[in-house]
Short mmCIF file of C-alpha atoms and ligand atoms in Angstrom, two decimals:
data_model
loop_
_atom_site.label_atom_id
_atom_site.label_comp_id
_atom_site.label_asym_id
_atom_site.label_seq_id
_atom_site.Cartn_x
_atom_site.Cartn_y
_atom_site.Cartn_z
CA UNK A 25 -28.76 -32.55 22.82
CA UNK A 26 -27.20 -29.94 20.61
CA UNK A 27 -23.92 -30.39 18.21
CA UNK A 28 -21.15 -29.58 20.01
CA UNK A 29 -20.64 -27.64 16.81
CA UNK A 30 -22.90 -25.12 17.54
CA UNK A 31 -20.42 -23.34 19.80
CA UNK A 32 -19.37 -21.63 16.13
CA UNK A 33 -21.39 -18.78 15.18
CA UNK A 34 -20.35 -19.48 11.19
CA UNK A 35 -19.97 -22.35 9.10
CA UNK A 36 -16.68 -23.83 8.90
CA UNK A 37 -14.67 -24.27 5.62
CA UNK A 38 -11.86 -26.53 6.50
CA UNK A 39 -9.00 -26.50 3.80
CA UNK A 40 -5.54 -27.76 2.44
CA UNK A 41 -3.24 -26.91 -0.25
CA UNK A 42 -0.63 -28.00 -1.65
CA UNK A 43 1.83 -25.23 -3.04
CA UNK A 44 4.96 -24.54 -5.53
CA UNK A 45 7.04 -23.85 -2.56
CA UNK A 46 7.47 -22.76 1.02
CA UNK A 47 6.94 -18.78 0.45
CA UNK A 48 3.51 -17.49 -0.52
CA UNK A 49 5.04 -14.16 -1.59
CA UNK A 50 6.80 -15.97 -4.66
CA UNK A 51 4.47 -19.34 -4.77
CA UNK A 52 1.22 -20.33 -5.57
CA UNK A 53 -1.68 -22.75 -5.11
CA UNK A 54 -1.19 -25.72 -7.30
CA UNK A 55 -4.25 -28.15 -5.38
CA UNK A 56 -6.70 -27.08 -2.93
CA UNK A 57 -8.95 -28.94 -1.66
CA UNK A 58 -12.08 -27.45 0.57
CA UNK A 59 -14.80 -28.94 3.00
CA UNK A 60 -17.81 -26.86 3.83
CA UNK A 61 -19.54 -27.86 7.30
CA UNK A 62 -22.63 -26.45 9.21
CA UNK A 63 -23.39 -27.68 12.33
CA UNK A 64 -21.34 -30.49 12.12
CA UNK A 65 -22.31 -31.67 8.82
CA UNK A 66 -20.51 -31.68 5.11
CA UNK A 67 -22.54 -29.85 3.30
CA UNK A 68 -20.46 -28.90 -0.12
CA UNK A 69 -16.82 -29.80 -1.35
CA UNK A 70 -14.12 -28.22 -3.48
CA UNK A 71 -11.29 -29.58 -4.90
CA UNK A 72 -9.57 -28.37 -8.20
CA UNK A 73 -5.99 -28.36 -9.03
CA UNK A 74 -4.81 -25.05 -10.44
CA UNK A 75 -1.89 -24.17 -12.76
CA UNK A 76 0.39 -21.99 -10.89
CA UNK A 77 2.16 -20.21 -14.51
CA UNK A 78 5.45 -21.80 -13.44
CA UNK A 79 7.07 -25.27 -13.45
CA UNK A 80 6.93 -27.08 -9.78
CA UNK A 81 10.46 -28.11 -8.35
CA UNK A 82 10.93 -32.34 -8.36
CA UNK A 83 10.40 -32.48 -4.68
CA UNK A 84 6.79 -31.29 -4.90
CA UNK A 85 5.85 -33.59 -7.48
CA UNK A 86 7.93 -36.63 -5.29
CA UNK A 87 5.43 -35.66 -2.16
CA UNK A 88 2.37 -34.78 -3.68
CA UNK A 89 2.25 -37.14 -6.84
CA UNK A 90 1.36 -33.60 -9.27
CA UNK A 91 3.41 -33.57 -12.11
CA UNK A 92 3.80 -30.36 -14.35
CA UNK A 93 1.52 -32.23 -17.06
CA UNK A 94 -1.26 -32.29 -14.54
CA UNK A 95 -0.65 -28.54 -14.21
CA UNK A 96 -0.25 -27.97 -17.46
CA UNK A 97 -4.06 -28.16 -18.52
CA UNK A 98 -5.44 -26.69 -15.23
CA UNK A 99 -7.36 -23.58 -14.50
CA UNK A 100 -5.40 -20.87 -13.14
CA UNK A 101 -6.54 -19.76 -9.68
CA UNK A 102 -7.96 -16.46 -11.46
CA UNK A 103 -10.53 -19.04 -13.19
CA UNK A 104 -11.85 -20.89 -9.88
CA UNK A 105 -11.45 -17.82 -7.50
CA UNK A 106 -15.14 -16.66 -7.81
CA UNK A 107 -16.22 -19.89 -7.19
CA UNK A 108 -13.59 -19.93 -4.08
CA UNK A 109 -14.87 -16.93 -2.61
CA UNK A 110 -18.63 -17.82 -2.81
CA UNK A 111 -17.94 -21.12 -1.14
CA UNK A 112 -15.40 -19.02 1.36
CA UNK A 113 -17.39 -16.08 2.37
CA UNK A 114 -18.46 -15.78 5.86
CA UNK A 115 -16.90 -18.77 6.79
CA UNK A 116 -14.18 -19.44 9.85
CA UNK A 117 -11.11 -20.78 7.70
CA UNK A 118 -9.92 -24.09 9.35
CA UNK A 119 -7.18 -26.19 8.53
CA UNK A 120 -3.69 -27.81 9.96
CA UNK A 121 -0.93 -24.93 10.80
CA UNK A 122 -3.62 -22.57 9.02
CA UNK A 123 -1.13 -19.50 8.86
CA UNK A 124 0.53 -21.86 5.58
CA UNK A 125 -2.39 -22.28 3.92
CA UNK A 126 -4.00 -18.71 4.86
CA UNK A 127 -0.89 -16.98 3.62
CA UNK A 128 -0.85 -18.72 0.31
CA UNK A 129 -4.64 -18.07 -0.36
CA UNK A 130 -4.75 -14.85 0.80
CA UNK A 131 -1.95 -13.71 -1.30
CA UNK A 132 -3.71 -15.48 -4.94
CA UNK A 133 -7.14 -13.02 -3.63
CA UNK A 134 -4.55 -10.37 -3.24
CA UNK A 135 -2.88 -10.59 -6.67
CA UNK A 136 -6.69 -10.96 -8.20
CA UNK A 137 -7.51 -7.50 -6.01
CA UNK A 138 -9.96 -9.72 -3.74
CA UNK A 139 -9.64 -8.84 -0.02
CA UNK A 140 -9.98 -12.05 2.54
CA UNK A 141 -9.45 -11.73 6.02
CA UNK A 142 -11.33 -14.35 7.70
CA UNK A 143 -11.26 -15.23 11.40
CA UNK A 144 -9.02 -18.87 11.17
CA UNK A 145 -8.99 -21.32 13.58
CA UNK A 146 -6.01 -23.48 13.57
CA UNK A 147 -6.23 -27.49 14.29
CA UNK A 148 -2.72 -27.76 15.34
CA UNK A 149 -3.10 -24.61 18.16
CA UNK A 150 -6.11 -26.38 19.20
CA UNK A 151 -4.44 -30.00 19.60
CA UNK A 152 -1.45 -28.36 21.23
CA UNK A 153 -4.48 -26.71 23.53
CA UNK A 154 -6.70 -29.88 23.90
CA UNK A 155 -3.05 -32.67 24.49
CA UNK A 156 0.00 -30.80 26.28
CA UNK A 157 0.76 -33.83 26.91
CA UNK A 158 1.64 -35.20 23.22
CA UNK A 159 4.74 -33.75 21.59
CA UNK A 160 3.41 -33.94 17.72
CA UNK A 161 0.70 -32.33 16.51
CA UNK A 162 1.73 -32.87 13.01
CA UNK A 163 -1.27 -34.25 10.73
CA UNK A 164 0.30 -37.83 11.21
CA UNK A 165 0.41 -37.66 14.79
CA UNK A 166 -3.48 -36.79 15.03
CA UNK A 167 -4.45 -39.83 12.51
CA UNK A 168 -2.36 -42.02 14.48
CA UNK A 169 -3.89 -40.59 17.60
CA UNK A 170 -7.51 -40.51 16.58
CA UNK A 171 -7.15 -43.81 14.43
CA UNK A 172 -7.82 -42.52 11.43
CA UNK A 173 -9.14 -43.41 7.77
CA UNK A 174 -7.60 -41.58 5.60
CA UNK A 175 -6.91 -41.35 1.59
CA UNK A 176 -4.91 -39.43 -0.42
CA UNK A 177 -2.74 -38.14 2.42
CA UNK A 178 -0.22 -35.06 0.93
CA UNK A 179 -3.07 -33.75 -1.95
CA UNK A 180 -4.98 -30.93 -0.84
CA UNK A 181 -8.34 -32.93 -0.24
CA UNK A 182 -7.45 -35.78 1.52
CA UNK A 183 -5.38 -33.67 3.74
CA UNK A 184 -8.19 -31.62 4.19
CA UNK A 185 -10.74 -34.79 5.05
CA UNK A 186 -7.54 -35.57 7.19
CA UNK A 187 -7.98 -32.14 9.13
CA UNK A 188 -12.16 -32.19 9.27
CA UNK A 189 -12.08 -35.57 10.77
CA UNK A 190 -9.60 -34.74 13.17
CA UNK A 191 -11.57 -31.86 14.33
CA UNK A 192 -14.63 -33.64 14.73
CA UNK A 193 -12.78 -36.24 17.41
CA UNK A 194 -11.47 -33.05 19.23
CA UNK A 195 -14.50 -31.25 19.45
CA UNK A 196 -16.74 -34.15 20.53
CA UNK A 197 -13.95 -35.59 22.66
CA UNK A 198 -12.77 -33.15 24.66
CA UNK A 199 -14.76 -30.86 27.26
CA UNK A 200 -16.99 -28.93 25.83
CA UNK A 201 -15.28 -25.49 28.30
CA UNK A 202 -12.38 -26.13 26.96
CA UNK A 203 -12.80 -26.40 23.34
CA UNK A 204 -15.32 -23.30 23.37
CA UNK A 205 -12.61 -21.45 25.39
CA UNK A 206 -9.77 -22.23 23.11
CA UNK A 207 -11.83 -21.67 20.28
CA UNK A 208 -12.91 -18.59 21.02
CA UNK A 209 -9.38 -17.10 22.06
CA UNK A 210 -7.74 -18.03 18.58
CA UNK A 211 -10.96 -16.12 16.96
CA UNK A 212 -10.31 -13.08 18.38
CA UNK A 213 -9.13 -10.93 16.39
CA UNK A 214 -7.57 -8.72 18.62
CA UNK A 215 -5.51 -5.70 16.76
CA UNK A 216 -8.95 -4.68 15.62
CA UNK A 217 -9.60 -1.15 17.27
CA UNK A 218 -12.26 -2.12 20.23
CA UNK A 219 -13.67 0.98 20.04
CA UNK A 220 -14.35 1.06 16.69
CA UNK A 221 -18.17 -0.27 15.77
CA UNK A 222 -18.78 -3.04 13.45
CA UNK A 223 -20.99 -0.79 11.29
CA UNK A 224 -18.39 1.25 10.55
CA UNK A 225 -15.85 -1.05 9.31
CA UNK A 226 -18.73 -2.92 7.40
CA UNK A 227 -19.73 0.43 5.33
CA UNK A 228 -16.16 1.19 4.35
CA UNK A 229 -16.45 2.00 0.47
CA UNK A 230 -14.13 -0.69 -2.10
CA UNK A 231 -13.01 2.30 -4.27
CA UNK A 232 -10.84 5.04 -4.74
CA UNK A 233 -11.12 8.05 -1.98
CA UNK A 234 -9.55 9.63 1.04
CA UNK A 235 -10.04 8.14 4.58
CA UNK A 236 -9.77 9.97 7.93
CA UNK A 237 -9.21 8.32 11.05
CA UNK A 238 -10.23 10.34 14.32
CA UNK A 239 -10.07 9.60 18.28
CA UNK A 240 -12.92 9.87 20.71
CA UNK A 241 -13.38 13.35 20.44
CA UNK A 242 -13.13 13.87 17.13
CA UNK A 243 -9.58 15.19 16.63
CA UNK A 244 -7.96 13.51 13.37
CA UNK A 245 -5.44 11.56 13.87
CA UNK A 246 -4.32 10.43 10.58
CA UNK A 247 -5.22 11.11 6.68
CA UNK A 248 -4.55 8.18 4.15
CA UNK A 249 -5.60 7.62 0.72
CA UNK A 250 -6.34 4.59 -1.54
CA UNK A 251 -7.31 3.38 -5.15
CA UNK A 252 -9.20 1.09 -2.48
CA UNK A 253 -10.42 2.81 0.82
CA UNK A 254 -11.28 -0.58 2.44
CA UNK A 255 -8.06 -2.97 2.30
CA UNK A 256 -5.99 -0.10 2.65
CA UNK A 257 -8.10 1.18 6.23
CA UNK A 258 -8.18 -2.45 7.19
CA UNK A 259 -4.48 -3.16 6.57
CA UNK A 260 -4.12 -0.26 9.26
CA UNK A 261 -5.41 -3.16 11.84
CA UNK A 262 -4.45 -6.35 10.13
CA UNK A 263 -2.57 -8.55 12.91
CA UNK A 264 0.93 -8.73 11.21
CA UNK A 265 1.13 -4.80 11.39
CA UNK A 266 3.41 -5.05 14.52
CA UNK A 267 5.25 -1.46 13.79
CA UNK A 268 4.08 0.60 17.64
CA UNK A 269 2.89 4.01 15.75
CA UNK A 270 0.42 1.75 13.83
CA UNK A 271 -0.52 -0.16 16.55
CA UNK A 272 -0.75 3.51 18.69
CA UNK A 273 -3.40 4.83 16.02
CA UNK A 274 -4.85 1.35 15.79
CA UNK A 275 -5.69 1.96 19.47
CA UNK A 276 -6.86 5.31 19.15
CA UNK A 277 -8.90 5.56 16.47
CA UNK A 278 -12.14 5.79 17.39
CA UNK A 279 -14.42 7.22 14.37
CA UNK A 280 -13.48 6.58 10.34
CA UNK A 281 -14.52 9.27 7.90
CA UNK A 282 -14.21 9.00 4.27
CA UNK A 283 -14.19 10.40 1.20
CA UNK A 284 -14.88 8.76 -2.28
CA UNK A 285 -13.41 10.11 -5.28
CA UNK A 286 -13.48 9.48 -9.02
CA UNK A 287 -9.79 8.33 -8.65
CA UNK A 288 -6.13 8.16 -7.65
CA UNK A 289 -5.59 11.29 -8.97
CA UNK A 290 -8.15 13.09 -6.83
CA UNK A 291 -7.18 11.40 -4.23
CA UNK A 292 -3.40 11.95 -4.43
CA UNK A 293 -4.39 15.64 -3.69
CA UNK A 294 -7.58 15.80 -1.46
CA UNK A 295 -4.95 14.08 0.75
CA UNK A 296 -2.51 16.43 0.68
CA UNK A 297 -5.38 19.08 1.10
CA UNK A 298 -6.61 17.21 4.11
CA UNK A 299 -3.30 16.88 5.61
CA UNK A 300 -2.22 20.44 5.28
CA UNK A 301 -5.73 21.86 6.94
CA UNK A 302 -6.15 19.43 9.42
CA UNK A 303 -2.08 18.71 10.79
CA UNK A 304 -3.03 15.41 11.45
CA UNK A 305 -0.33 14.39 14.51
CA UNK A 306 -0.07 10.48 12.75
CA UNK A 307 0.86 12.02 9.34
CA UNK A 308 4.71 12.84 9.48
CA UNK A 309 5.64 12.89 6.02
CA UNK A 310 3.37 16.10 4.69
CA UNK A 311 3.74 18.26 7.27
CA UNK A 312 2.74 21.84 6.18
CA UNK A 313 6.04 23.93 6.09
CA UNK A 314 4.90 27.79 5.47
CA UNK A 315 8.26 28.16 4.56
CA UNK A 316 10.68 26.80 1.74
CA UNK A 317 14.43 27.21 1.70
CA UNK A 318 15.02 27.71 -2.12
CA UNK A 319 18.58 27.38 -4.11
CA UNK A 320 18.24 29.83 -6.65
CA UNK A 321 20.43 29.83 -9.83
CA UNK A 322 21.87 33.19 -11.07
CA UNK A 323 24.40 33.85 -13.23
CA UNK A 324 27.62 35.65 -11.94
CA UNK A 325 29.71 38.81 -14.41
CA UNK A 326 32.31 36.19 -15.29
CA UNK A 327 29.69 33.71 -16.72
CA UNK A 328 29.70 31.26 -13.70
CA UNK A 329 26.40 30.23 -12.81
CA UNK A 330 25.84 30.78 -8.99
CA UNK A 331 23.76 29.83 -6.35
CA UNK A 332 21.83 31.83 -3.83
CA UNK A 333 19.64 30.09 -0.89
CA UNK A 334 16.92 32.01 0.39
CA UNK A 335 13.78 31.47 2.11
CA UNK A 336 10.46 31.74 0.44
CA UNK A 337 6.88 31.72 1.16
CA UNK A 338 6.14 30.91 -2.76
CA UNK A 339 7.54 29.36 -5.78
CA UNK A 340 6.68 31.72 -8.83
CA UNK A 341 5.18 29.46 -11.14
CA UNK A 342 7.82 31.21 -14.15
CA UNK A 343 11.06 30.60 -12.14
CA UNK A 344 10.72 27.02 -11.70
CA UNK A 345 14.16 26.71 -14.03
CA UNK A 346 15.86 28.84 -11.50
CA UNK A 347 15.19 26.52 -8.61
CA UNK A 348 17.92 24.12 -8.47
CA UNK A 349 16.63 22.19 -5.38
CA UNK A 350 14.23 22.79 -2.56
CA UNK A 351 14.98 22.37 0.61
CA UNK A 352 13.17 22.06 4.20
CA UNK A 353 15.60 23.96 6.08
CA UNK A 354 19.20 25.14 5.99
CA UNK A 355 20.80 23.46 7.48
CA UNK A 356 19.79 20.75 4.72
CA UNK A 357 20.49 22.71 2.44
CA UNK A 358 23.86 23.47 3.66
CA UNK A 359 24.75 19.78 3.88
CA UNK A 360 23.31 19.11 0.68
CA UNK A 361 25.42 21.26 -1.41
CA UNK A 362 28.70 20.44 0.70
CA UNK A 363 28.20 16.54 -0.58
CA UNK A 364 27.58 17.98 -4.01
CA UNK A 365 30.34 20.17 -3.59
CA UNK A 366 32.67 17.61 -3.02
CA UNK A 367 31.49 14.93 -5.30
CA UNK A 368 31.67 17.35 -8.30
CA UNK A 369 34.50 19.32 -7.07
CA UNK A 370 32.33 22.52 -7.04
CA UNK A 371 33.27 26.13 -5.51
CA UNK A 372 32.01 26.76 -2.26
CA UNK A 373 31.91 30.23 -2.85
CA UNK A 374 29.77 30.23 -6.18
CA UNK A 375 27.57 27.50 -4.15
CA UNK A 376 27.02 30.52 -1.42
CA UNK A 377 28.87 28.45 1.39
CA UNK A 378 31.79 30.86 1.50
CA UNK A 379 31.91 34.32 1.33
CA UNK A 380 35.25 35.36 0.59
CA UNK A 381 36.41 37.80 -1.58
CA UNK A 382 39.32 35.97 -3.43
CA UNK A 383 39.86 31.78 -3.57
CA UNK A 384 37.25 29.75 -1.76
CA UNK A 385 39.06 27.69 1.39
CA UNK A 386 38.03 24.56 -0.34
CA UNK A 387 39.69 25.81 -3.78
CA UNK A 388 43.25 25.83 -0.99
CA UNK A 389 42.52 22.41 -0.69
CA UNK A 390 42.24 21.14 -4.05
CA UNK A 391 38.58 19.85 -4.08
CA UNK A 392 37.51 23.17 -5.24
CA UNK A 393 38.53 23.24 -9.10
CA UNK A 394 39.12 27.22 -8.86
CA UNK A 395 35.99 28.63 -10.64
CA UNK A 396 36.28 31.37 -7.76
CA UNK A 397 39.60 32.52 -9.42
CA UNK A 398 38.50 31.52 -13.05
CA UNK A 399 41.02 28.97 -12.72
CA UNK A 400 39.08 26.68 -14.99
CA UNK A 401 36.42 27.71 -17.97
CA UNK A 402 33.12 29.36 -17.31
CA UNK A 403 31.63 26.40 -19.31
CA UNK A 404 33.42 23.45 -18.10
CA UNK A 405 32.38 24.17 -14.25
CA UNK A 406 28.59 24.71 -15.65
CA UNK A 407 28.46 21.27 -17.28
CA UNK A 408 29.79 19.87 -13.73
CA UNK A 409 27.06 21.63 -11.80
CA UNK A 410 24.04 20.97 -13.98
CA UNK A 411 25.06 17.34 -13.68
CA UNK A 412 25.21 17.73 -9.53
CA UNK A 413 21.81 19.33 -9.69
CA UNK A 414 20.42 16.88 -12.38
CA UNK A 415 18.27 14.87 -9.64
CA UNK A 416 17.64 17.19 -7.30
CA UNK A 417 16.38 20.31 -8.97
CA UNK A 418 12.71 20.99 -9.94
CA UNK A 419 11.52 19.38 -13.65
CA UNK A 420 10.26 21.71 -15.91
CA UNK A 421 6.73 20.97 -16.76
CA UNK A 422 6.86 18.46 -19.85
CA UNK A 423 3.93 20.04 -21.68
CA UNK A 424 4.08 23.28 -23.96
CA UNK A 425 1.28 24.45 -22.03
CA UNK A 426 -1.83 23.77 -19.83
CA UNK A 427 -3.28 20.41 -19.61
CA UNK A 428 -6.61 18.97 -18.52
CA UNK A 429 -6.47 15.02 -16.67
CA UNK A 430 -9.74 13.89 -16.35
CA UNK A 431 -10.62 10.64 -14.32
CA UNK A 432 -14.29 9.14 -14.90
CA UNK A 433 -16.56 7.15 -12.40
CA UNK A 434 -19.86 5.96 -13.22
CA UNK A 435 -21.16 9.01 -14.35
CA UNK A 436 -19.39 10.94 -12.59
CA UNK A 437 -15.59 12.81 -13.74
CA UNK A 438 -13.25 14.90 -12.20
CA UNK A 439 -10.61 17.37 -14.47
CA UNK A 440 -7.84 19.07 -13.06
CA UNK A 441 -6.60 21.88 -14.80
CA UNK A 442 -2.82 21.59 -14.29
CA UNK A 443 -0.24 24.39 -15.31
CA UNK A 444 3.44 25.00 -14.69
CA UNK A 445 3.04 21.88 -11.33
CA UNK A 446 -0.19 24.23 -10.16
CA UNK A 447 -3.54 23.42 -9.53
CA UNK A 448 -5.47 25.86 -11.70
CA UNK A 449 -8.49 24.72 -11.44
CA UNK A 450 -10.94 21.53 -10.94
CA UNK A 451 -13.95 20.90 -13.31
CA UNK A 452 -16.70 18.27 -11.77
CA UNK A 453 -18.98 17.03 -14.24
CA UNK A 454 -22.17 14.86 -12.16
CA UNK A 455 -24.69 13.49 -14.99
CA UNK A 456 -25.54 16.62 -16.84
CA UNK A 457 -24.31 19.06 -14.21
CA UNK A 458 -21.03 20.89 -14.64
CA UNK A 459 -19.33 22.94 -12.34
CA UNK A 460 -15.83 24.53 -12.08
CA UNK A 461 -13.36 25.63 -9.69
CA UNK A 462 -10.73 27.83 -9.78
CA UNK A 463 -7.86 27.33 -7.71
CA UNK A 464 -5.03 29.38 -6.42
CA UNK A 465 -2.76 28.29 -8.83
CA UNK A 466 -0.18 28.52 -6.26
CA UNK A 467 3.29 26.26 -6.85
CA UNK A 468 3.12 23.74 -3.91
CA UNK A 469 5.58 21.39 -3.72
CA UNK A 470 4.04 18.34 -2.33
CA UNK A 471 1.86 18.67 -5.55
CA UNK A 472 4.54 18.97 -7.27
CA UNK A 473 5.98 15.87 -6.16
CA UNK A 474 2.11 13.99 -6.52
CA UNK A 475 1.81 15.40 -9.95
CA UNK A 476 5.47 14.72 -10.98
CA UNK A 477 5.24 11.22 -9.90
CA UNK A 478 1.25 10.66 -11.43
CA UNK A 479 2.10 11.84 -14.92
CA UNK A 480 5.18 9.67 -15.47
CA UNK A 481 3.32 6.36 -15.29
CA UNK A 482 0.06 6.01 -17.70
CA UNK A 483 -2.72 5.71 -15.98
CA UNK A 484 -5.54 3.57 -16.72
CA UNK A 485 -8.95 5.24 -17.58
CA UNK A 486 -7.59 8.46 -17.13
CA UNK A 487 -6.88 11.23 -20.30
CA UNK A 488 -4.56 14.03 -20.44
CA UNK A 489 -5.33 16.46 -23.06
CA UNK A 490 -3.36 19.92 -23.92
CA UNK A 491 -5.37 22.79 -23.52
CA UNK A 492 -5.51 25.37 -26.16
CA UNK A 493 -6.25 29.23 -24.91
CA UNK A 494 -10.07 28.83 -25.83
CA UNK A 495 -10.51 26.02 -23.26
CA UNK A 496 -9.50 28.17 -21.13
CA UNK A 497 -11.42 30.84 -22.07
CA UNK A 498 -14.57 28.46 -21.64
CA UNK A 499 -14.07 27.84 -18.55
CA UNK A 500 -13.28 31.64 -17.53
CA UNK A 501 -16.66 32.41 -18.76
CA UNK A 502 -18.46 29.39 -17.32
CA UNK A 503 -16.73 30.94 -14.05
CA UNK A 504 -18.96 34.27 -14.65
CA UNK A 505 -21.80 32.85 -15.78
ZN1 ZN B 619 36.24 27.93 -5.18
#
């Protein structure tokens, strides 16, 4: 007769831990204890307490019987997780109220950059399946129920023995339908797109890139990037994503394209590339605007500095200073400058809201100051505005010229040539092949906004270097050549 176990297509690891708190998010591991069964049988166990970097609260230590000493000299769950995940891997995680214990693992592989998303079976779903009729499925109930033996109830693995041995009554107990049919409907894992094959999601690459999704006939549907293509794509369908557009492209998405790069940096902007060419419908944010409503700064015969909004197809890479702030539409930009009108008692006629040719309407009310009548000095209304604009107008570029970032992978690197916020060009260097790229050089401002943000924060294994004119006469002439 076969185990009744073989109605699971992977070993089981069946697990406990005991934990600093209630919240995984702030917590950690401090005892975990694991049991590794196939078909039925132990066939490895794990238990190690671990050193969670912070002192325990009294009430742990009162239930479980770990003091901070014990702690104290442990390994940290960095030092045992490679161990863990060998002893984890293509396993069905098991244990009592398993979202507790799967939370607080998943989140010390998360903070160690280890993805684990297991298919979990839960022992307390599958009592409350198995006995309606009881009311408590807590751990005690079930060794009361089943008659248990247990030791070391309330540390990780006697809790987990606890658990194992509880399953075992259950599964040879109970009708063999109905434990394979509640089984099997707790590991489904159903936000995962159907149509989507196996192969796909299993050749997803761990590293930095760009990742299209696309529906049945190809149209893209969304553009994303990562430092890691593979959590990020499968966070898309991980089952506590309950917003409806994810769930929408979730449902949709029917093919998964992507794009490795050398790093973020690359793919900060093949993604906005991507997005802009192929108008993805799932990608809000970057939406290609052929159009920018500029405020422009001039300066006005009685020294005032002015503003003028306009619409523009381009940003000239020499008036950046000019630009005070950038603006989608007009209507934007008219409520914009009406808030910073107010707050810093600007003139609505030097801001372009008014046209009048004597006292602005808001000067008649007081909130104007009266720089449209030179009631106040030329200098004293400039120092007010450039402090209005101060977080909305374009940087100037923080480099006294060109600059060349340059990430490496394997032997493969990627430099952008960056001027003024442009793109100038791209040099690719694969083993001992170089190539280079020139680039419109155009201002665009969601690169502005990538490039602003990238080259505030260092950057591991990336360099910047300042470009003197010869570089870039180099790479003019490698152009030709
Ligand atoms: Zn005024």
């Amino acid at each position: 007769m076969p185990s009744p176990f073989s109605l699971f297509d992977y070993p089981l690891v069946v697990i406990d831990v005991e934990t600093t708190g209630i919240s995984h998010r702030y917590g950690g591991v401090i005892d975990v204890g694991v049991l590794r069964i196939e078909d039925g049988q132990v066939v490895e166990t794990f238990q190690h307490l671990i050193n969670p970097g912070s002192r325990i609260p009294a009430f742990i230590t009162q239930l479980t019987g770990i003091t901070n000493d014990d702690l104290a000299s442990a390994p940290y769950f960095a030092d045992i997780a490679p161990q863990l995940q060998l002893l984890l891997k293509d396993c069905i995680f098991v244990a009592h109220n398993a979202r507790f214990d799967y939370s607080f693992i998943k989140e010390e592989f998360r903070r160690l950059d280890i993805r684990y998303a297991p298919k979990i079976l839960c022992t307390v779903k599958l009592s409350r399946g198995l006995y309606p009729q009881h009311r408590h499925h807590k751990l005690d109930a079930l060794i009361e129920r089943f008659d248990l033996q247990v030791a070391d109830r309330h540390r990780a693995f006697g809790d987990a023995q606890a658990t194992w041995q509880a399953l075992e009554k259950m599964v040879q107990q109970a009708p063999v339908e109905t434990v394979q049919h509640l089984v099997k409907q707790q590991l489904r894992q159903p936000s995962l797109p159907p149509q989507l094959a196996k192969e796909t999601i299993d050749a997803l690459p761990e590293g930095p890139g760009v990742y299209i999704f696309k529906n049945e006939t190809g149209a893209p549907l969304y553009v994303g990037k990562s430092i890691n293509i593979r959590s990020r794509v499968l966070s898309h369908f991980s089952d506590d994503v309950n917003a409806p557009k994810e769930m929408q492209l979730a449902q949709q998405t029917a093919h998964i394209e992507t794009i490795s790069t050398t790093g973020e940096l690359s793919a900060l902007l093949k993604e906005s590339e991507l997005i802009k060419q192929m108008l993805p419908i799932y990608n809000r944010l970057l939406r290609r605007k052929d159009e920018l409503v500029l405020a422009i700064r001039h300066t006005n015969s009685q020294g005032f500095p002015v503003l003028k909004v306009e619409r523009h197809s381009q940003i000239e890479p020499g008036s950046i200073g000019q630009v005070m702030a950038v603006f989608t539409s007009t209507r934007q930009a008219k409520e914009l400058l009406l808030t910073l009108a107010k707050e810093h008692h600007l003139c609505h006629k030097l801001l372009g809201l008014q046209k009048t040719s004597s006292a602005c309407f808001a000067q008649q009310l007081g909130t104007c100051l009266g720089a449209c009548v030179s009631q106040e000095s030329a200098t004293e209304y400039e120092r007010r505005f450039n402090t209005a604009f101060t977080n909305v107008r374009l940087q100037r570029w923080p480099y006294d010229g060109p600059i060349m970032v340059t990430e490496k992978k394997d032997a493969e690197s990627t430099s952008f040539v960056l001027d003024q916020w442009c793109l100038v060009g791209t040099v690719v260097q694969r083993d001992q092949e170089i190539s280079f790229t020139a680039t419109s050089a155009a201002f665009d401002l969601d690169q502005y906004k990538i490039l602003r943000q990238y080259l505030t924060k260092p950057h591991l294994e990336t360099t910047i270097q300042l470009l003197q004119s010869a570089d870039i006469d180099a790479m003019a002439d490698m152009m030709t050549n």
